[in-house]
Structures are given as structure tokens and as C-alpha cells.
Coordinates of C-alpha atoms in Angstrom, one line a residue:
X158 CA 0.0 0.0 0.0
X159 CA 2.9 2.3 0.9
X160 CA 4.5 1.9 -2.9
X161 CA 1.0 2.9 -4.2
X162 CA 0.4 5.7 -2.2
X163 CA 3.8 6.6 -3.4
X164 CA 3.1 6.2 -7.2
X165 CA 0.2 8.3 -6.9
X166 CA 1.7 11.2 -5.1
X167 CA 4.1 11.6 -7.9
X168 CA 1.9 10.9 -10.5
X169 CA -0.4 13.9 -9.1
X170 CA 2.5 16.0 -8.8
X171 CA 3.7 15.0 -12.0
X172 CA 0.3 16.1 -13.3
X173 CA -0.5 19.3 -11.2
X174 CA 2.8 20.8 -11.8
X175 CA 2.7 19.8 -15.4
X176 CA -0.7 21.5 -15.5
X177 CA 0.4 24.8 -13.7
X178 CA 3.9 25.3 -15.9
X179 CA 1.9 24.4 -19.2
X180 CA -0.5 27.2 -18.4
X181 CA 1.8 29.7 -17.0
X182 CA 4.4 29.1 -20.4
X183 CA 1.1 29.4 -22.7
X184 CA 0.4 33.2 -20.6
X185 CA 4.8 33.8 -20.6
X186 CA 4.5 36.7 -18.4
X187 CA 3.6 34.3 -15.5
X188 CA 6.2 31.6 -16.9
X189 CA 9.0 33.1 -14.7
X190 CA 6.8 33.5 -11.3
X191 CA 5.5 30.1 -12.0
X192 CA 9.2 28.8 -11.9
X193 CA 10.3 30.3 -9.2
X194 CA 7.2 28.3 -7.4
X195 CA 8.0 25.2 -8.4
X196 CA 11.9 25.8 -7.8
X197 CA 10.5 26.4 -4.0
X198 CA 8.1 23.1 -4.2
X199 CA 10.7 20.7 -5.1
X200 CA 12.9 22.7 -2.3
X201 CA 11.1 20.4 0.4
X202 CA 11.2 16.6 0.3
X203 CA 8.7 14.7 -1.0
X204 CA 5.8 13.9 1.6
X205 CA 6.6 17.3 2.8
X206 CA 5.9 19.7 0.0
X207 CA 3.0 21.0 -0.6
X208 CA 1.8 23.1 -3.8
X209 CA 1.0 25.8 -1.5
X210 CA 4.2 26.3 -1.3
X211 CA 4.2 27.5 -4.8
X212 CA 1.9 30.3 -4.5
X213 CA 3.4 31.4 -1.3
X214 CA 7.0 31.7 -2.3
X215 CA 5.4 34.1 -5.7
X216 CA 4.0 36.0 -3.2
X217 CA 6.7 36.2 -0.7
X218 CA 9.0 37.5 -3.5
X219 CA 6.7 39.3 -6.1
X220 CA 9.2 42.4 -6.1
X221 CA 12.2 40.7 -7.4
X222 CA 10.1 38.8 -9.9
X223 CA 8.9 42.0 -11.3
X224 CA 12.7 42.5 -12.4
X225 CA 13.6 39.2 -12.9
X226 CA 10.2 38.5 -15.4
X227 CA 11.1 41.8 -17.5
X228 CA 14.8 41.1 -17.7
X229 CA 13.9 37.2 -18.7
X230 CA 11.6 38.3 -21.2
X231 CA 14.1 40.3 -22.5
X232 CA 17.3 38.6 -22.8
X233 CA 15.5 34.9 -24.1
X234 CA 12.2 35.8 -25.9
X235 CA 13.6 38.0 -28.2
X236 CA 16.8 35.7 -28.7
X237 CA 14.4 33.0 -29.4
X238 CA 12.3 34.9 -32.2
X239 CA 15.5 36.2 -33.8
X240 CA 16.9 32.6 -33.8
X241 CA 13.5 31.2 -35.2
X242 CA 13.0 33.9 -38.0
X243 CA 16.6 33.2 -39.1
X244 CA 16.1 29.4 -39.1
X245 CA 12.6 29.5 -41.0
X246 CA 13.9 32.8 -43.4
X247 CA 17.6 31.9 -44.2
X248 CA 17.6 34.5 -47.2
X249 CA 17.0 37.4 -44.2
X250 CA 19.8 36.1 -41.8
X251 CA 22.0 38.5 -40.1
X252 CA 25.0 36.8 -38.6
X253 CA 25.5 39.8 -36.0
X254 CA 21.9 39.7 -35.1
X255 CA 22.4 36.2 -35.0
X256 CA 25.8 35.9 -32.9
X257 CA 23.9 38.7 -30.3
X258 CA 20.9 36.5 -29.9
X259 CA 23.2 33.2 -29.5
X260 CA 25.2 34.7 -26.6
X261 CA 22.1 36.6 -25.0
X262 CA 20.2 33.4 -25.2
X263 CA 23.1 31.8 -23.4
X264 CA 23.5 34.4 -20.9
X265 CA 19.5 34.0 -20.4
X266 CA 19.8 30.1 -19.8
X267 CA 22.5 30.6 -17.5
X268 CA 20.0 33.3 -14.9
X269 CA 16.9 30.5 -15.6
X270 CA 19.0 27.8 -14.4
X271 CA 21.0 29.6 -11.4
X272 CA 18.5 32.8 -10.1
X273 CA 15.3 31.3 -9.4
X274 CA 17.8 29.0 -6.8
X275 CA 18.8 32.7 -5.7
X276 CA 15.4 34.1 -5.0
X277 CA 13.9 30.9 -3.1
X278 CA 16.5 30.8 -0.6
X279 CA 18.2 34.5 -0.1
X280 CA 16.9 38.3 0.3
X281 CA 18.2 40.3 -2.8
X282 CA 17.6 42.9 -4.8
X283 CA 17.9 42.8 -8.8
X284 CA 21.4 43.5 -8.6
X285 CA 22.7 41.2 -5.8
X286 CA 20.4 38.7 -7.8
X287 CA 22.3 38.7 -11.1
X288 CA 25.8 38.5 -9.3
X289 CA 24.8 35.5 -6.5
X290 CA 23.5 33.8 -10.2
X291 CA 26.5 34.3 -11.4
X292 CA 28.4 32.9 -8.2
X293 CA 25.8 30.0 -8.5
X294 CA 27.8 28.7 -11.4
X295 CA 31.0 27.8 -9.2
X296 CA 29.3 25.9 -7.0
X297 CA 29.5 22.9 -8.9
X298 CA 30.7 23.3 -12.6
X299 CA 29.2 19.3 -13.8
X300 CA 25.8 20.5 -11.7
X301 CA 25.8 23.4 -13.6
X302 CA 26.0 22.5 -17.0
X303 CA 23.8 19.5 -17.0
X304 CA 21.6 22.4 -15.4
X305 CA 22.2 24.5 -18.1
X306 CA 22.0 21.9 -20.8
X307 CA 18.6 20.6 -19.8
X308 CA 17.4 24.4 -20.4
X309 CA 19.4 24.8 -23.8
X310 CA 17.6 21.4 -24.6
X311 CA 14.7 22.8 -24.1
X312 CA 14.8 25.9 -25.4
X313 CA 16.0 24.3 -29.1
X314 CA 13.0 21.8 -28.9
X315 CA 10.9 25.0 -28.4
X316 CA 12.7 26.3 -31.8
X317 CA 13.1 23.6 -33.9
X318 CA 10.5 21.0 -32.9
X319 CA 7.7 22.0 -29.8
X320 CA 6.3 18.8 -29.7
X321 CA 7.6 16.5 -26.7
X322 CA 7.8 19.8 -24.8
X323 CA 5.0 18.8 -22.6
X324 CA 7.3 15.7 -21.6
X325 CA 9.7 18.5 -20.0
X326 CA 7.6 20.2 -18.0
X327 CA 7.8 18.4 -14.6
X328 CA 11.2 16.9 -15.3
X329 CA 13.6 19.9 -16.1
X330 CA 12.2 22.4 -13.2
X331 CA 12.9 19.1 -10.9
X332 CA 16.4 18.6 -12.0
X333 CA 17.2 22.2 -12.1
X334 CA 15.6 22.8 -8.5
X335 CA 17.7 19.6 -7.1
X336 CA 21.4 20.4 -8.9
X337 CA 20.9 24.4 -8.3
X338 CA 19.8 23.8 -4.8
X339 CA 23.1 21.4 -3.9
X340 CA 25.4 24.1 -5.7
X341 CA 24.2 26.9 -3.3
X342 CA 24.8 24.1 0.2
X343 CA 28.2 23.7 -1.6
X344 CA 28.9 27.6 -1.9
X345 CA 27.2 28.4 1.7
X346 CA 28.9 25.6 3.3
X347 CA 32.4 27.0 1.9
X348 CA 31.3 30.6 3.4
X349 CA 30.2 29.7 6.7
X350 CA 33.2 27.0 7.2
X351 CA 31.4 23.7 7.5
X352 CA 30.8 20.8 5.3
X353 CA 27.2 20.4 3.1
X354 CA 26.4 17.2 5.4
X355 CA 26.6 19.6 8.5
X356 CA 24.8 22.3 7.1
X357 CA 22.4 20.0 5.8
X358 CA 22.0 18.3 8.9
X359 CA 21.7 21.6 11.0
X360 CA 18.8 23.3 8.6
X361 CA 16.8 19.9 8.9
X362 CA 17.3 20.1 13.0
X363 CA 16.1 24.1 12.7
X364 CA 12.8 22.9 10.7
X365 CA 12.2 20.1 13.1
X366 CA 13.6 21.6 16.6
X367 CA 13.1 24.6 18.4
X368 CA 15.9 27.2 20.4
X369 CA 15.6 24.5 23.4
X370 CA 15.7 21.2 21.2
X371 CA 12.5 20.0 21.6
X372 CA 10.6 18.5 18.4
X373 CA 8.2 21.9 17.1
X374 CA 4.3 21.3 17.6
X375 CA 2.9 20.9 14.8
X376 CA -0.5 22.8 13.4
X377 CA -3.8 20.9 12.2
X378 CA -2.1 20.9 8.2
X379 CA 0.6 18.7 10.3
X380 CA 3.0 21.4 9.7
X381 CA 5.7 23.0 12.4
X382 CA 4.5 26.2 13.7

């Protein structure tokens, strides 16, 4: 009974979250926020998270996502309809428009993979949120480009061939969430001194155990107060 119960909590998540990125992709404006939600969902563990969590870390960081939306849009949308026109209208190409688009595009995949990482777990302003995505990058450079390389996968199917897109949309923001989140233990464990097992181990003591040790109460939702 466990392994079922098991199977079908993935399978809704698989279906909810595939549901709520398909719809916020299809509106784009609302891609970005919806990303950052799920980055914060698949933060937890599973049997912990809960897609409340979504909404409330959107709404606990609604400021930066302004910026962070706008920039996105910016640096990959039009990228991406360069690159398309040029593909579909060869006779029009422009190989500086072209070269531009390539390394804003790339510049673009880099912030998707590392920021929304950034916003979930630190307090940051636009600025302090480009330059900890950058310092994302070193915590882990394998982490990073399989990171990255999920995203540039996904980005060409969205160019040359849409399709199995739909296949993506729970697997890539669950990758991204889990490699991005172990590259920021790596690069806070380094600043504070400690190893990622003891900082691991310390945050889960802080989310089960209060200032005196004792195991938190929890509320009716079964959740720590």
C-alpha cells in the first residue's frame, strides 16, 4: 500500500505541476513566477511539500520577480524569435543579429538555471540577484552545465521541434531545483566553514527543533508552527 500511495503522489505531482507550468508558459508573463514556485516546491522533500508552497514563495518574493520577469523576457524571448525567424527565413539572416541573440540566449539560460535557486533561498535585490546567479555557477561546474544543458535542450525543442515539450515540464524544473539547490549548500557551506552534510544536517534540526531542542508542535495541516 505504501508503494502505491507513493506512485500516486508523484503521479499527481507530475500532473499538477505539469498542469500549472503548461498554463503559466502558454500566458509567458507568468512563466517566470511560475518557476520560481516550483523551484521552491521541489525545495522540500517529498511527503513534505506541498503546492501551496508554490503560490506562497510568488508571493513572498513578487518584487524581485517584477525584475527578474522583464529582464527574462528580454534577454531569451527576443533571442528566441531572432533565432527562429533566421532558421525559418535563411535569405533574411543577419550573422550579428544572429551571434547577439546566440550569446544573449546563453546568458539568459545561465539566470533560468541559477536565479530562481537565488530568489527561493536569499533576500536580494535585482542586482545582488544577477551577481549570487552568477556565483551559483561555481558551486559545482558538472551541476551546472547539466543544469544548463537541460534548459538549452529545451529551449532548441521550443525552436526547432515543440512537440515533446509537454514531456519536459515536470522533469527539467525538478532537475534544475535539485542540482541548483546542492550548488548553493556547496557555496554556503564554503562561506560559513562547515561541510554540506553539516549544514544540511543543521537546517533539517532548525525545521524540526526549536531554540531549546524540543521537536516543534505541529498545526492541524501537520505542519511545524
Amino acid at each position: 500500500m505504501r508503494g502505491l500511495r507513493i506512485v500516486g503522489d508523484y503521479a499527481l505531482e507530475f500532473l499538477v505541476i505539469s498542469l500549472l507550468v503548461a498554463l503559466s508558459a502558454v500566458s509567458i508573463i507568468f512563466f517566470i513566477p511560475m518557476l520560481v514556485g516550483v523551484t521552491a516546491f521541489f525545495g522540500s522533500e517529498m511527503g513534505t511539500r506541498r503546492f501551496k508552497d508554490i503560490f506562497t514563495a510568488i508571493g513572498a518574493n513578487w518584487k524581485i520577480l517584477i525584475f527578474y520577469t522583464l529582464f527574462q523576457l528580454v534577454i531569451i524571448l527576443f533571442p528566441v524569435l531572432n533565432i527562429y525567424f533566421f532558421s525559418t527565413h535563411p535569405e533574411h539572416i543577419s550573422y550579428f543579429v544572429l551571434a547577439v541573440s546566440c550569446v544573449a540566449l546563453f546568458v539568459g539560460v545561465v539566470f533560468l538555471a541559477t536565479a530562481p535557486t537565488v530568489i527561493v533561498n536569499m533576500n536580494v535585490n535585482f542586482f545582488q540577484l544577477l551577481r549570487n546567479g552568477i556565483m551559483m555557477v561555481f558551486g559545482s561546474w558538472w551541476r551546472t552545465l547539466v543544469s544548463i544543458g537541460i534548459i538549452a535542450g529545451i529551449v532548441a525543442l521550443i525552436i526547432y521541434y515543440p512537440y515533446p515539450i509537454a514531456l519536459t515540464l515536470y522533469a527539467a524544473p525538478l532537475l534544475n531545483a535539485r542540482l541548483m539547490k546542492e550548488n548553493f549548500y556547496h557555496l554556503k557551506a564554503k562561506a560559513l566553514g562547515t561541510s554540506v552534510y553539516e549544514l544540511k544536517k543543521k537546517q533539517k534540526e532548525d525545521d524540526y527543533l526549536d531554540e531549546k531542542g524540543q521537536i516543534k508542535p505541529l498545526d492541524e495541516n501537520g505542519e511545524t508552527k
